Coordinates of C-alpha atoms and ligand atoms in Angstrom, one line a residue:
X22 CA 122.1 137.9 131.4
X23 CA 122.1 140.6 133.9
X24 CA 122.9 140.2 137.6
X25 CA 120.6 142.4 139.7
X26 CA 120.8 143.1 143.2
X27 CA 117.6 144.5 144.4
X28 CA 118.3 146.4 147.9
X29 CA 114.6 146.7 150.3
X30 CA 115.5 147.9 154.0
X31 CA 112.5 149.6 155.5
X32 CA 109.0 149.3 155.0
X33 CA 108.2 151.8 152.4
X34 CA 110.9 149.6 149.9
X35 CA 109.0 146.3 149.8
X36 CA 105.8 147.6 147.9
X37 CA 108.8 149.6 145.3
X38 CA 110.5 146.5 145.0
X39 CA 108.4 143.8 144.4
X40 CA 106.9 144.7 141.0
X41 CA 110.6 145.3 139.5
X42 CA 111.7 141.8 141.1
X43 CA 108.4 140.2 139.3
X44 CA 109.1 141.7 135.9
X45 CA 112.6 141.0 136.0
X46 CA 111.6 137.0 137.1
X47 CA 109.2 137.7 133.5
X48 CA 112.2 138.2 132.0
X49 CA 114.1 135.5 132.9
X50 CA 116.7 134.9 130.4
X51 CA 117.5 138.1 130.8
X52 CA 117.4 139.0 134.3
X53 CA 119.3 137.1 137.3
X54 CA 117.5 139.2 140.5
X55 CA 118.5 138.7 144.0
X56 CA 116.6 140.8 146.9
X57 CA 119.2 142.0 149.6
X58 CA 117.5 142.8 152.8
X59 CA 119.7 144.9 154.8
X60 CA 117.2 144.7 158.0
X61 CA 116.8 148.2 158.7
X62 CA 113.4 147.6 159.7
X63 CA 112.9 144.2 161.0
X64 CA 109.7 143.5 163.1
X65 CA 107.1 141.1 161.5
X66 CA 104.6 144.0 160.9
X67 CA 106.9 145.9 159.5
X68 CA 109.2 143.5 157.5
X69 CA 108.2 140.2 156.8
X70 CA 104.0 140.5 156.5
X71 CA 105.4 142.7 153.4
X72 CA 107.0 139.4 151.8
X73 CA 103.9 137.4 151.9
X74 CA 101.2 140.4 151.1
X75 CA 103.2 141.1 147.8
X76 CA 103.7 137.6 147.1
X77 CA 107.7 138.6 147.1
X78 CA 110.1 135.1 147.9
X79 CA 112.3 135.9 151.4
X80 CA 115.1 137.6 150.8
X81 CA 118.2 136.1 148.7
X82 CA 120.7 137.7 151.1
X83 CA 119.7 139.3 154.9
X84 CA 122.3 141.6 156.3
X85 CA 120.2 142.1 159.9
X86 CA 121.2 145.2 160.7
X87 CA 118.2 146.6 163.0
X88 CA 118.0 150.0 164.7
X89 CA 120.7 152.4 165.6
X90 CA 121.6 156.1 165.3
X91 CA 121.6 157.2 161.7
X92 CA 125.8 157.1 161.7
X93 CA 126.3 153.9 163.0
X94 CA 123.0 152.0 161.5
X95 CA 124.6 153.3 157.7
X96 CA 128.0 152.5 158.8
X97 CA 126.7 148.8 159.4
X98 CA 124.9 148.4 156.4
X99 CA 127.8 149.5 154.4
X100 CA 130.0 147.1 156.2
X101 CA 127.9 144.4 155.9
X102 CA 126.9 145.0 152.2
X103 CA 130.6 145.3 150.7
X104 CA 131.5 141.8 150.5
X105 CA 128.3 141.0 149.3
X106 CA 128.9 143.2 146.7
X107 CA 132.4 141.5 146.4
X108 CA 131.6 138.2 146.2
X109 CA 128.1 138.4 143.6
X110 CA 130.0 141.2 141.3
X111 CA 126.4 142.1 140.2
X112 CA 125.9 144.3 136.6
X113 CA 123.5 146.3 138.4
X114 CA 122.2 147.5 142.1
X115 CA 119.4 148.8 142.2
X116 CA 117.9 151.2 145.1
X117 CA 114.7 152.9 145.8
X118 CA 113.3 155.9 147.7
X119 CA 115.4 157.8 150.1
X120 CA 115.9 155.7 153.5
X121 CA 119.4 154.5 154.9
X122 CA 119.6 151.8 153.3
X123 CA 119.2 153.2 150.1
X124 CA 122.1 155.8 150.3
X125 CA 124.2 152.9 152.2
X126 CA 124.2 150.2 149.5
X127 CA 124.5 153.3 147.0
X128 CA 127.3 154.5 148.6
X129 CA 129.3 150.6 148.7
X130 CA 128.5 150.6 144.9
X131 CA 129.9 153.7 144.1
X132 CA 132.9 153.4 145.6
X133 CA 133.7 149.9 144.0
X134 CA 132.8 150.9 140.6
X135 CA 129.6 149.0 140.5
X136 CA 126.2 150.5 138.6
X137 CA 123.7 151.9 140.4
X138 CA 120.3 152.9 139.7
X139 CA 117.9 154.6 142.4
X140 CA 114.3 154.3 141.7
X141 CA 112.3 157.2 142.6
X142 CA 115.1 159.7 142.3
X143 CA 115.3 163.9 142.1
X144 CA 112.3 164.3 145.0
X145 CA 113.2 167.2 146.8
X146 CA 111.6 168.5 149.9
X147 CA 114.5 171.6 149.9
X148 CA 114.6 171.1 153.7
X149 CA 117.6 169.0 154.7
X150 CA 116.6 168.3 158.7
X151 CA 114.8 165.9 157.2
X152 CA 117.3 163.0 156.8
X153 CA 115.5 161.9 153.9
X154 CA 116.2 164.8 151.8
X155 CA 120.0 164.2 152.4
X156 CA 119.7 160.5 151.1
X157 CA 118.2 161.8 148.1
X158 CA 120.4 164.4 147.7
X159 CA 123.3 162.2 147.9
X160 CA 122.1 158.9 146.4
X161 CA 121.3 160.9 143.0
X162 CA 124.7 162.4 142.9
X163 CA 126.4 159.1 142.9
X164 CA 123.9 157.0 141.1
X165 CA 124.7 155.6 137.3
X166 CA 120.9 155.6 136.1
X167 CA 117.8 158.0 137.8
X168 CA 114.5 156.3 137.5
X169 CA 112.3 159.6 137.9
X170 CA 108.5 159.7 139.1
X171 CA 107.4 162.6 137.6
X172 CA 109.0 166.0 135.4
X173 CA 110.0 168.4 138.4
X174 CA 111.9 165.6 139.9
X175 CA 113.7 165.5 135.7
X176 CA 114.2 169.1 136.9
X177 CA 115.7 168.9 140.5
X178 CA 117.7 166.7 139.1
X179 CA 119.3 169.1 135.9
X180 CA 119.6 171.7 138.4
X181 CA 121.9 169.5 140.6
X182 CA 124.0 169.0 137.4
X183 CA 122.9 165.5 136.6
X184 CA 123.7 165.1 133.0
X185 CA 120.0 164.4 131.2
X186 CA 121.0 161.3 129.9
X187 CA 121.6 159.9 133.1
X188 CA 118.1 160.8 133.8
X189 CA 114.9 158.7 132.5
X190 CA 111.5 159.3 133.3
X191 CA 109.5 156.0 134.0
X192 CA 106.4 156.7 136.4
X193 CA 106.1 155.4 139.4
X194 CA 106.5 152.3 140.5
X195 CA 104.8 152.4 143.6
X196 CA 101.7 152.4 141.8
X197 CA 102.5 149.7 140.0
X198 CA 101.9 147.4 143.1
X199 CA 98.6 149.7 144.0
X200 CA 96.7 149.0 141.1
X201 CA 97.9 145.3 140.9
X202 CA 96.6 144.2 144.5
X203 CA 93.6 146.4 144.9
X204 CA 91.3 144.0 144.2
X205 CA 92.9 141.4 146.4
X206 CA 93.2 143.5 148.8
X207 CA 89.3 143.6 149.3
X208 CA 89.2 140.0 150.1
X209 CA 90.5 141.9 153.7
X210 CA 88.3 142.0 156.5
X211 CA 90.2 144.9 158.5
X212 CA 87.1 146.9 157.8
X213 CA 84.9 144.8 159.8
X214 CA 87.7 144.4 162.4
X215 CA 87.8 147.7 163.0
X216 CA 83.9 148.4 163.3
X217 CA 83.9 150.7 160.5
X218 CA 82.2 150.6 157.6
X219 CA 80.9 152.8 154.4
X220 CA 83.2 156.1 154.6
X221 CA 82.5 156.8 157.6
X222 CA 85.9 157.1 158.7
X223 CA 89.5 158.4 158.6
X224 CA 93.0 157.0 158.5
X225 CA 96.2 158.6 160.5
X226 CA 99.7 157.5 160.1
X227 CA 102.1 159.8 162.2
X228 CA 106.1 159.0 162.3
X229 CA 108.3 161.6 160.8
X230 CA 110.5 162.8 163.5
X231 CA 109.8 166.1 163.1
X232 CA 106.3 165.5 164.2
X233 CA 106.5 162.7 166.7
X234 CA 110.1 162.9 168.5
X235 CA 108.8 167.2 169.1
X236 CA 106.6 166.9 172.5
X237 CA 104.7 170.5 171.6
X238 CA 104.0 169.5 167.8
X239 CA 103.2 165.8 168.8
X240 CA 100.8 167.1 171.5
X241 CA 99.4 169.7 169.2
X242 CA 98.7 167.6 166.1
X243 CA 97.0 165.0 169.1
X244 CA 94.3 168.0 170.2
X245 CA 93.4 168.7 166.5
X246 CA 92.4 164.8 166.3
X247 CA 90.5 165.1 169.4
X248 CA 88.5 167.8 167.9
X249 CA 87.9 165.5 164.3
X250 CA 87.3 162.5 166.3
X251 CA 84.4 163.8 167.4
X252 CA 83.0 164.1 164.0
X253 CA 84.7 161.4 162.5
X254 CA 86.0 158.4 163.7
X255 CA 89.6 158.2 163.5
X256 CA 91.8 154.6 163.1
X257 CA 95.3 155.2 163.5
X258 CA 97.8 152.5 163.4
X259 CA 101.2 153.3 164.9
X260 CA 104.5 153.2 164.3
X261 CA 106.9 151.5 166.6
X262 CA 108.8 154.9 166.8
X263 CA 105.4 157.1 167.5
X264 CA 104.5 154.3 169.8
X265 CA 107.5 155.0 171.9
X266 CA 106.8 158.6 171.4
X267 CA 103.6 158.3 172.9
X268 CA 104.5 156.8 176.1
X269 CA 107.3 159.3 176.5
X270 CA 105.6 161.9 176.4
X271 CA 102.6 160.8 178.1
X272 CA 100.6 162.1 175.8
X273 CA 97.0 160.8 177.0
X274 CA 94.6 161.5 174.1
X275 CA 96.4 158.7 172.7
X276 CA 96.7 155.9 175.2
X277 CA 98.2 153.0 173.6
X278 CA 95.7 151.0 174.3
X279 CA 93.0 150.2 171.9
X280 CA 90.5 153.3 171.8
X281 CA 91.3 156.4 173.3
X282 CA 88.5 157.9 175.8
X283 CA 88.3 160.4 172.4
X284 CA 87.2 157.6 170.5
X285 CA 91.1 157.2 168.5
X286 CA 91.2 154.2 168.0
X287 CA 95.2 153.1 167.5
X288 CA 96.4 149.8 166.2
X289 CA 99.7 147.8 165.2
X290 CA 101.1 148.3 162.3
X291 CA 99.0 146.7 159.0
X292 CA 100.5 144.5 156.6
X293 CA 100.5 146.1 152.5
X294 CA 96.4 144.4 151.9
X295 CA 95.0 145.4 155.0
X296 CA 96.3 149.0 155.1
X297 CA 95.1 149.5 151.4
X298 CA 91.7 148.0 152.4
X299 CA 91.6 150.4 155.3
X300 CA 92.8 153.6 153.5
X301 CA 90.8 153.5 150.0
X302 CA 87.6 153.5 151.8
X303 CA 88.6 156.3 154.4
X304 CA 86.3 159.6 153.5
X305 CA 90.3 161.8 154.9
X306 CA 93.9 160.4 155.1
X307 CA 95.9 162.1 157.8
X308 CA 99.7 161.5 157.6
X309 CA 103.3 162.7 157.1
X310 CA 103.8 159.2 154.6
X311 CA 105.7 160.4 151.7
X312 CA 103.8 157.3 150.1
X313 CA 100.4 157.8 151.3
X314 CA 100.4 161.0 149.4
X315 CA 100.6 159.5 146.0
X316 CA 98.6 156.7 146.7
X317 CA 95.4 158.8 147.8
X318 CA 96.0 160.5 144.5
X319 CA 95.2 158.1 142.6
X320 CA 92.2 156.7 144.6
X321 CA 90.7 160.4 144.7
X322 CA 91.2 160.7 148.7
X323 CA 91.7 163.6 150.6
X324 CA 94.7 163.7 151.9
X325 CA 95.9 166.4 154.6
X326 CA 99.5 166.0 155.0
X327 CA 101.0 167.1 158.3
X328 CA 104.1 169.0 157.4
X329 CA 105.5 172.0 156.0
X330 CA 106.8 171.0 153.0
X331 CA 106.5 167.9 150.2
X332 CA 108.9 166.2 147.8
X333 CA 106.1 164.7 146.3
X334 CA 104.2 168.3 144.7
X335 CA 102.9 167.3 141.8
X336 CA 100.0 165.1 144.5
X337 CA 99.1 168.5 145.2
X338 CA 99.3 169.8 141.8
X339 CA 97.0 167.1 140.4
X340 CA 96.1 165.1 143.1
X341 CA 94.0 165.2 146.2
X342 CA 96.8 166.1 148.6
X343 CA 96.4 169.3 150.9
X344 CA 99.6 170.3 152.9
X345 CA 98.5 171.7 156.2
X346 CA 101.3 171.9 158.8
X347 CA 101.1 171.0 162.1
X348 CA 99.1 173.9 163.9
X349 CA 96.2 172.7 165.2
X350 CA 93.6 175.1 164.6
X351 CA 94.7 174.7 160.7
X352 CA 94.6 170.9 160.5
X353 CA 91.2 171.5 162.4
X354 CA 89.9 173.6 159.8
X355 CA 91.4 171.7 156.5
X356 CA 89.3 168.6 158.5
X357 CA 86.5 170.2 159.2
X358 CA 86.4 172.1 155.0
X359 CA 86.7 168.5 153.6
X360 CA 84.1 166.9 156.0
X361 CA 81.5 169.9 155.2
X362 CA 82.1 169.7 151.0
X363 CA 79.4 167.3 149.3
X364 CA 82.2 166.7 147.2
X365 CA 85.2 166.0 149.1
X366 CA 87.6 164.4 146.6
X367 CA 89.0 167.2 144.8
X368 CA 88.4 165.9 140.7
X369 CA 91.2 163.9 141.3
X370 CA 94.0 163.5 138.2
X371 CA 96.5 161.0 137.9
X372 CA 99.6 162.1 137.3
X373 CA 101.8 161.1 133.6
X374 CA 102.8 157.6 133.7
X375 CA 101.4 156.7 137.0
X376 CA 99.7 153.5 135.4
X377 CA 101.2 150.4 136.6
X378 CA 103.9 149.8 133.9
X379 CA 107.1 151.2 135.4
X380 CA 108.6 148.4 136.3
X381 CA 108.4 147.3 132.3
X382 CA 110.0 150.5 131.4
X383 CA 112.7 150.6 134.5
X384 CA 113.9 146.8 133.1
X385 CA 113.9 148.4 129.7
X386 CA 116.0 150.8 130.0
X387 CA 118.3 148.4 132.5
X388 CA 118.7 146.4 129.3
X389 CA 119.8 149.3 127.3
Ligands
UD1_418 C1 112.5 154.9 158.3 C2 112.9 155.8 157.2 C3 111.8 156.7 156.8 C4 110.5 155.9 156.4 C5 110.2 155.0 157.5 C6 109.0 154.1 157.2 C7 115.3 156.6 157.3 C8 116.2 157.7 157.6 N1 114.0 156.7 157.6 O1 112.1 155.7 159.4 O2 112.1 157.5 155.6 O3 109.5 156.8 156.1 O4 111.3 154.2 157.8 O5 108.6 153.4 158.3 O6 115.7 155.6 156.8 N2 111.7 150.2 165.0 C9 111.2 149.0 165.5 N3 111.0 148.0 164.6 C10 111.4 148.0 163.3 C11 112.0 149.2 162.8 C12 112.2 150.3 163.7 O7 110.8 148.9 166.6 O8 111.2 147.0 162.6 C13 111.9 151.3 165.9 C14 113.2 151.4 166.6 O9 113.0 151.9 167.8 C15 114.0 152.4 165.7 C16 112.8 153.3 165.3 O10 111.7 152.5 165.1 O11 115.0 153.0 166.4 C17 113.1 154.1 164.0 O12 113.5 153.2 163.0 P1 114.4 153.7 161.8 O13 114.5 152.6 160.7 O14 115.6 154.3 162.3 O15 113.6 154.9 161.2 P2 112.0 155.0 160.8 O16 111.5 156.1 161.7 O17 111.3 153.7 160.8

C-alpha cells in the first residue's frame, strides 16, 4: 500500500488533481491518497466550488496559507507543509503544474528525502519573468519521477540533464477531467444566464501579470476588445488579481460592473461546469490561461492567446491555438481573420495521449 499525498494550491490544480485522486480511490488496496491543500488560493470561486464541481472530498489536510509576495507565500507553505510531511512519512508526493505551491511542497520533499513526482513536468516557456517558468524549472530538477504531457517537454527535459528514466510520458491529465465532465457540464445554465446563446459569442480570461499588473499592455489589450466587442459579444469573467487591476488603473472600458458601455460583459469567477459550459460553445477563446490552451484544442476552438511566448506549443502545432501578443492592432486582426473564415476551427488534432487515461498510467507507473 502506498501513501500518497496529493498537493492542490491554486485553481488550475484541482481539475489536475482530481482524476489521479479518483483512480487511486479505484485502486484502493493499493493506494492510501490524502489531498493537502496548501490554501494558496482560497476564495470560494476559486477554491472550494472546485471540490464540489469535480465531485473531489475537502481536503485531508488544509495548511491556509492565502496571498503574499512570492518569497514569503512559498516560505509559508514550506513551513507549514514540513511537519506534515514529518508526521504522515508518505511513499510518494505528488505535484502538478508550475504554481507556488507546487515548487514549495517539492522543495520540503526534496530536502527530507521523500519521493516526488510533478505532473505536467518539462513545459518551458524559455522566458523566466514569468514566475512560472522558474517553478518548472526548479520543481523538474528536484523531482524523483516526471509525468510529461507531450514529447518536446521529454525533450526540455533531456536537455536540462534529466536522466530519461526519470522521465515518463503519460498525456495529460487535464484532459482526463475534460472529457469526463463534459456532458455534465451541459446540465449548466450559465449560457442562458448570460444571454448568450448558439456561438454567438467569445470567452476572455486575462490574469498573467505580465498583462494585467502593466497599465500600457492592460489598457491596450482592453481597446482591441472594444473593437471585437462590437462584432462579437464578449463575456469575460475576472480574476480577483485583474479585478484589482482594473480598478487601479481605472481602466473604463471595463467597469467592474456587469456590462461595460462596450457591451463587455465581466463576471466573477466560474466554478470547473459552468466555465466549461461557457467556453466549448464560444465561436473565440481570448486568454493568457496556460490551461485554456489545451483545452480549446481539444474542443476545436480558436484560441488567441495573449502573450509572447507558450510552454504549451504543441496547441499550436496541432491544435487550434494562435499566439498573438499583446499589440492591439494584432489581436484585432487575429479576431477579426477568425470571425471572417467560414471555417474558423482550424481541423483541429488532438495531440498523442491526450485521451482521458493518464491518471491510469501516472498510478501505473507510481506502482512500479
Ligand atoms: C496563480 C499562479 C498562476 C495560475 C493562477 C491561476 C503562481 C506563481 N501563480 O496566480 O500560475 O495561473 O494562480 O489563477 O503560483 N487572490 C484572491 N483570492 C484568492 C487567490 C488570490 O483574492 O483565492 C488575489 C490576491 O490579491 C492575490 C492575487 O489574487 O494576491 C494573486 O494570487 P496568487 O495566488 O499570488 O497568484 P495568481 O495570480 O492567482
Amino acid at each position: 500500500m502506498l501513501k500518497v499525498l496529493l498537493i492542490v494550491g491554486a485553481r488550475p490544480n484541482f481539475m489536475k488533481v482530481a482524476p489521479i485522486y479518483a483512480e487511486m480511490k479505484r485502486l484502493a488496496s493499493e493506494f492510501a491518497p490524502m489531498i493537502v491543500h496548501t490554501g494558496q488560493h482560497y476564495d470560494a470561486a476559486m477554491s472550494d466550488t472546485f471540490f464540489d464541481d469535480l465531485g473531489m472530498p475537502r481536503p485531508d489536510i488544509y495548511l491556509g496559507v492565502g496571498s503574499a509576495s512570492h518569497a514569503v507565500q512559498t516560505a509559508k507553505i514550506m513551513t507549514e507543509f514540513e511537519p506534515v510531511v514529518l508526521r504522515e512519512k508518505p511513499d510518494w508526493v505528488v505535484v502538478v503544474g508550475d504554481v507556488n505551491s507546487t515548487i514549495a511542497c517539492a522543495l520540503v520533499c526534496a530536502k527530507l528525502g521523500v519521493r516526488v513526482a510533478h505532473v505536467e513536468a518539462g513545459l518551458r516557456s524559455r522566458d523566466r519573468t514569468m514566475p512560472e517558468e522558474v517553478n518548472r524549472i526548479l520543481t523538474d530538477a528536484i523531482s524523483y519521477l516526471l509525468f510529461t504531457t507531450s514529447q518536446d517537454a521529454d525533450e526540455n527535459l533531456r536537455q536540462q540533464g534529466i536522466p530519461a528514466e526519470k522521465i515518463r510520458f503519460v498525456g495529460n491529465i487535464m484532459i482526463d477531467s475534460l472529457l469526463e465532465h463534459l456532458k455534465i457540464a451541459e446540465k449548466s445554465d450559465i449560457r442562458e444566464r448570460l444571454g448568450v446563446s448558439g456561438s454567438d459569442y467569445a470567452v476572455l480570461t486575462l490574469h498573467r501579470p505580465s498583462n494585467v499588473d502593466d497599465r500600457a499592455i492592460f489598457t491596450g489589450i482592453a481597446d482591441a476588445l472594444v473593437a471585437i466587442v462590437e462584432k462579437l459579444p464578449i463575456i469575460f469573467p475576472v480574476h480577483p488579481r485583474t479585478r484589482a487591476k482594473i480598478i487601479e488603473f481605472g481602466i473604463d472600458t471595463l467597469p467592474t460592473g456587469r456590462v461595460s458601455a462596450f457591451g463587455i460583459q465581466l463576471i466573477e469567477p466560474l466554478g470547473y461546469l459552468d466555465f466549461m459550459r461557457l467556453y466549448s460553445g464560444a465561436k473565440l477563446v481570448l486568454t493568457d490561461s496556460g490551461g485554456l490552451q489545451e483545452e480549446t484544442t481539444v474542443l476545436g476552438i480558436p484560441c488567441l492567446t495573449l502573450r509572447h511566448n507558450t510552454e504549451r506549443p504543441i496547441t499550436i502545432k496541432m491544435g487550434t491555438n494562435i499566439l498573438v501578443g499583446t499589440d492591439p492592432v494584432k489581436i484585432k486582426q487575429a479576431a477579426f481573420n477568425i470571425l471572417d473564415s467560414d471555417n474558423s476551427a482550424k481541423s483541429a488534432n488532438v495531440p498523442p495521449l491526450w485521451d482521458g487515461k493518464t491518471a491510469v498510467r501516472i498510478c501505473d507507473e507510481l506502482l512500479k
